[in-house]
PDB file of C-alpha atoms in Angstrom:
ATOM      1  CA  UNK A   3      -0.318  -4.551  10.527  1.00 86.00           C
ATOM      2  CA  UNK A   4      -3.367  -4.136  12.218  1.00 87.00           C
ATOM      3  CA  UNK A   5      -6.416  -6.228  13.829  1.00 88.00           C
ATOM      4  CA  UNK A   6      -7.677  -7.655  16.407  1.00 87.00           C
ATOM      5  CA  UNK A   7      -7.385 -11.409  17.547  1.00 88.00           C
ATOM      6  CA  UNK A   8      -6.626 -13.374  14.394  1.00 89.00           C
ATOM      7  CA  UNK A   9      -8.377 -11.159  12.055  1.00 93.00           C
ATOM      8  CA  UNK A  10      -5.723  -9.231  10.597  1.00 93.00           C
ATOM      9  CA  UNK A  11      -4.874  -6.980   8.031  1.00 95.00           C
ATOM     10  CA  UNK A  12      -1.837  -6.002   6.596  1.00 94.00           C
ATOM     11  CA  UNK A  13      -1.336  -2.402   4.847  1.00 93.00           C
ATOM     12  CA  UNK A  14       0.844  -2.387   1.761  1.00 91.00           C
ATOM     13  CA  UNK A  15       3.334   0.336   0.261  1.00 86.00           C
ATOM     14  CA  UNK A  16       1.087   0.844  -2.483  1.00 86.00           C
ATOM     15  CA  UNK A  17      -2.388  -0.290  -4.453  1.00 89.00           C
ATOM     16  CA  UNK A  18      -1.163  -4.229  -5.178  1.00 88.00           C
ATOM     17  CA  UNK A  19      -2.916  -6.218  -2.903  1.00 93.00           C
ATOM     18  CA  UNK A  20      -4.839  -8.585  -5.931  1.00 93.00           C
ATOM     19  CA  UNK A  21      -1.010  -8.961  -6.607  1.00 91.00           C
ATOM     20  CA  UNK A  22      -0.210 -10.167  -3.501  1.00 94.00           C
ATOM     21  CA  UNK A  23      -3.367 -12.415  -3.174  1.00 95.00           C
ATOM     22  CA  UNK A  24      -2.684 -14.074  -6.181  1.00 94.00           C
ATOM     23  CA  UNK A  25       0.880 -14.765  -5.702  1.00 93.00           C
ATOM     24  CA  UNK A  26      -0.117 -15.724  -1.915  1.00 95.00           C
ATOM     25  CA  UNK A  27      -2.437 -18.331  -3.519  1.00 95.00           C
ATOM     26  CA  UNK A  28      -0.406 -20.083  -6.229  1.00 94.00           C
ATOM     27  CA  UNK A  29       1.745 -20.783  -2.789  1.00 94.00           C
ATOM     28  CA  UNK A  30      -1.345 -22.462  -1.046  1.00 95.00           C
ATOM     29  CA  UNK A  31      -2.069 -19.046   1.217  1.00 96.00           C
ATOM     30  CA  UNK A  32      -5.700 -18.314   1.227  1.00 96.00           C
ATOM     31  CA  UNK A  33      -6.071 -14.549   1.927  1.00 96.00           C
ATOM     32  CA  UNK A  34      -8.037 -11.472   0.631  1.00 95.00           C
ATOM     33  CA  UNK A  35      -7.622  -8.439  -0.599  1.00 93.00           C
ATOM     34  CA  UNK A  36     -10.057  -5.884   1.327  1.00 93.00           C
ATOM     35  CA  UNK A  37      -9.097  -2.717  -0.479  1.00 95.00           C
ATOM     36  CA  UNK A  38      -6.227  -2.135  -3.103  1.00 94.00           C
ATOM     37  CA  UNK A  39      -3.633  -1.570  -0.574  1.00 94.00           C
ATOM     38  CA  UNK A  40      -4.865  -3.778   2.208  1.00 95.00           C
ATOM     39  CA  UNK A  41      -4.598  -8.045   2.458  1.00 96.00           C
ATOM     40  CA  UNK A  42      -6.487  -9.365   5.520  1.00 96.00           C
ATOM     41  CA  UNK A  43      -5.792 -12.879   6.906  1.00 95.00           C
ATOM     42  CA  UNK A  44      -8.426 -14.847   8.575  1.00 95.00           C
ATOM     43  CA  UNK A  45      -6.970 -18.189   9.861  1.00 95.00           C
ATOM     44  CA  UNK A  46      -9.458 -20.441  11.594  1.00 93.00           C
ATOM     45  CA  UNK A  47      -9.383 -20.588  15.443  1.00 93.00           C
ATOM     46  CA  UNK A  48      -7.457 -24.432  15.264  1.00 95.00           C
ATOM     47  CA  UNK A  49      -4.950 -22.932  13.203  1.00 95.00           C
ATOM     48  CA  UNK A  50      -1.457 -24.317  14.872  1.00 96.00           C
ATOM     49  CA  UNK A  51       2.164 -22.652  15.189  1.00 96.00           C
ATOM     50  CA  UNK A  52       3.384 -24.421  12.609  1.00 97.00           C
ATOM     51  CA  UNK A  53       0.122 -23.180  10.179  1.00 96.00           C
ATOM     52  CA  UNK A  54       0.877 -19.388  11.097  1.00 94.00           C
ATOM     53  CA  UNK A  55       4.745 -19.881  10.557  1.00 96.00           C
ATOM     54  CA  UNK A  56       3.941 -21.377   7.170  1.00 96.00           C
ATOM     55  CA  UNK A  57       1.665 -18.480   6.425  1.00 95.00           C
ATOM     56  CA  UNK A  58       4.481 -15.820   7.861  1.00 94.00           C
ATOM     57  CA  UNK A  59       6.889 -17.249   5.803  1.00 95.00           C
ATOM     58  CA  UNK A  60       4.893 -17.378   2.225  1.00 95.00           C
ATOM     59  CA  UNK A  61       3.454 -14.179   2.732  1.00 94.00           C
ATOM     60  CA  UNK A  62       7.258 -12.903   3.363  1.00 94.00           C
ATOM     61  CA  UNK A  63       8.145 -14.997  -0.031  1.00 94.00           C
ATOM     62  CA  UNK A  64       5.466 -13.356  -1.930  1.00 93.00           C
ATOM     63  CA  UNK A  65       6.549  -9.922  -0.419  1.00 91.00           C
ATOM     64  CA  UNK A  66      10.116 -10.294  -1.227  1.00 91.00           C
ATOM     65  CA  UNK A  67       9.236 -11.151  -4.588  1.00 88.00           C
ATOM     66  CA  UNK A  68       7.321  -8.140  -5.251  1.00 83.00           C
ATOM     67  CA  UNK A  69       9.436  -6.223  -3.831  1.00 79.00           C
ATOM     68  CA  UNK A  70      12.239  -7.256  -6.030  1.00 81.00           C
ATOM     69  CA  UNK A  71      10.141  -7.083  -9.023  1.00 77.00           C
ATOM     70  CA  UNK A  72       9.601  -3.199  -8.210  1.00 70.00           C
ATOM     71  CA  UNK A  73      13.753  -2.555  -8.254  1.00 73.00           C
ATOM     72  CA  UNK A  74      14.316  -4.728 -11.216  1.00 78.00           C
ATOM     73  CA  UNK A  75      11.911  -2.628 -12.785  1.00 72.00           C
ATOM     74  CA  UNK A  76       9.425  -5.932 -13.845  1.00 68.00           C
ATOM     75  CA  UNK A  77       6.254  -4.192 -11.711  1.00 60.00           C
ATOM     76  CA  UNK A  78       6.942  -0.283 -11.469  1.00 50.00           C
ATOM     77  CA  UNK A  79       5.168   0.917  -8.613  1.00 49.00           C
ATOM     78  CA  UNK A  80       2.358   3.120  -9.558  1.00 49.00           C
ATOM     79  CA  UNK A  81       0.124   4.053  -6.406  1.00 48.00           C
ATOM     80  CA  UNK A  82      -2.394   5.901  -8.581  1.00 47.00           C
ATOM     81  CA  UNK A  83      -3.195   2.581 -10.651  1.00 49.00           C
ATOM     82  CA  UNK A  84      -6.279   0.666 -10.181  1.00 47.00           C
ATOM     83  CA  UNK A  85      -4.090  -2.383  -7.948  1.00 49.00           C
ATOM     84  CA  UNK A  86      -3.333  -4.270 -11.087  1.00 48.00           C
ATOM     85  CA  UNK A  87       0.290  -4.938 -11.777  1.00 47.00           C
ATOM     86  CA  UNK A  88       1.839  -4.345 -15.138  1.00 44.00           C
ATOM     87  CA  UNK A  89       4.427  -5.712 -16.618  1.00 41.00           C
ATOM     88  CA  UNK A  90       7.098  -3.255 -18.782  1.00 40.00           C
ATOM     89  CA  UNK A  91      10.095  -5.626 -20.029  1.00 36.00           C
TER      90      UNK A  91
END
């Protein structure tokens, strides 16, 4: 994680950040993806406790998920792909 005040950005394990994003967004998180292996969060200055816990803990959902999708073999990981997932059932 890196940033500066509440501009953040948060380096992945590999090129699946428009992953992330999506998933983040089907969950009502609004973030971006600034390069393949980066999301960046950008809450608004009046953004609340309870906002950034809510945010914390669907980004940490999202994570989870992908990460589990990677060892149940759903979405190998593939660092030299272009950031879009596959899925091999």
């Amino acid at each position: 994680v890196r940033g500066l005040g509440l501009l953040v950005g948060i380096q992945l394990a590999g090129d699946f950040s428009k992953d992330v994003v999506a998933a983040a967004l089907t969950e009502g998180l609004v973030v971006n993806n600034v390069t393949p292996s980066v999301v960046r969060l950008s809450p608004p200055l009046t953004v609340t406790q309870d906002e950034c816990d809510r945010a914390v803990d669907i980004l940490a959902g999202v994570l989870e998920g992908r990460y589990r999708a990677l060892e149940e073999g759903i979405l190998p990981y593939c660092p030299e792909d272009s950031g879009e997932p596959r899925v091999t059932r």
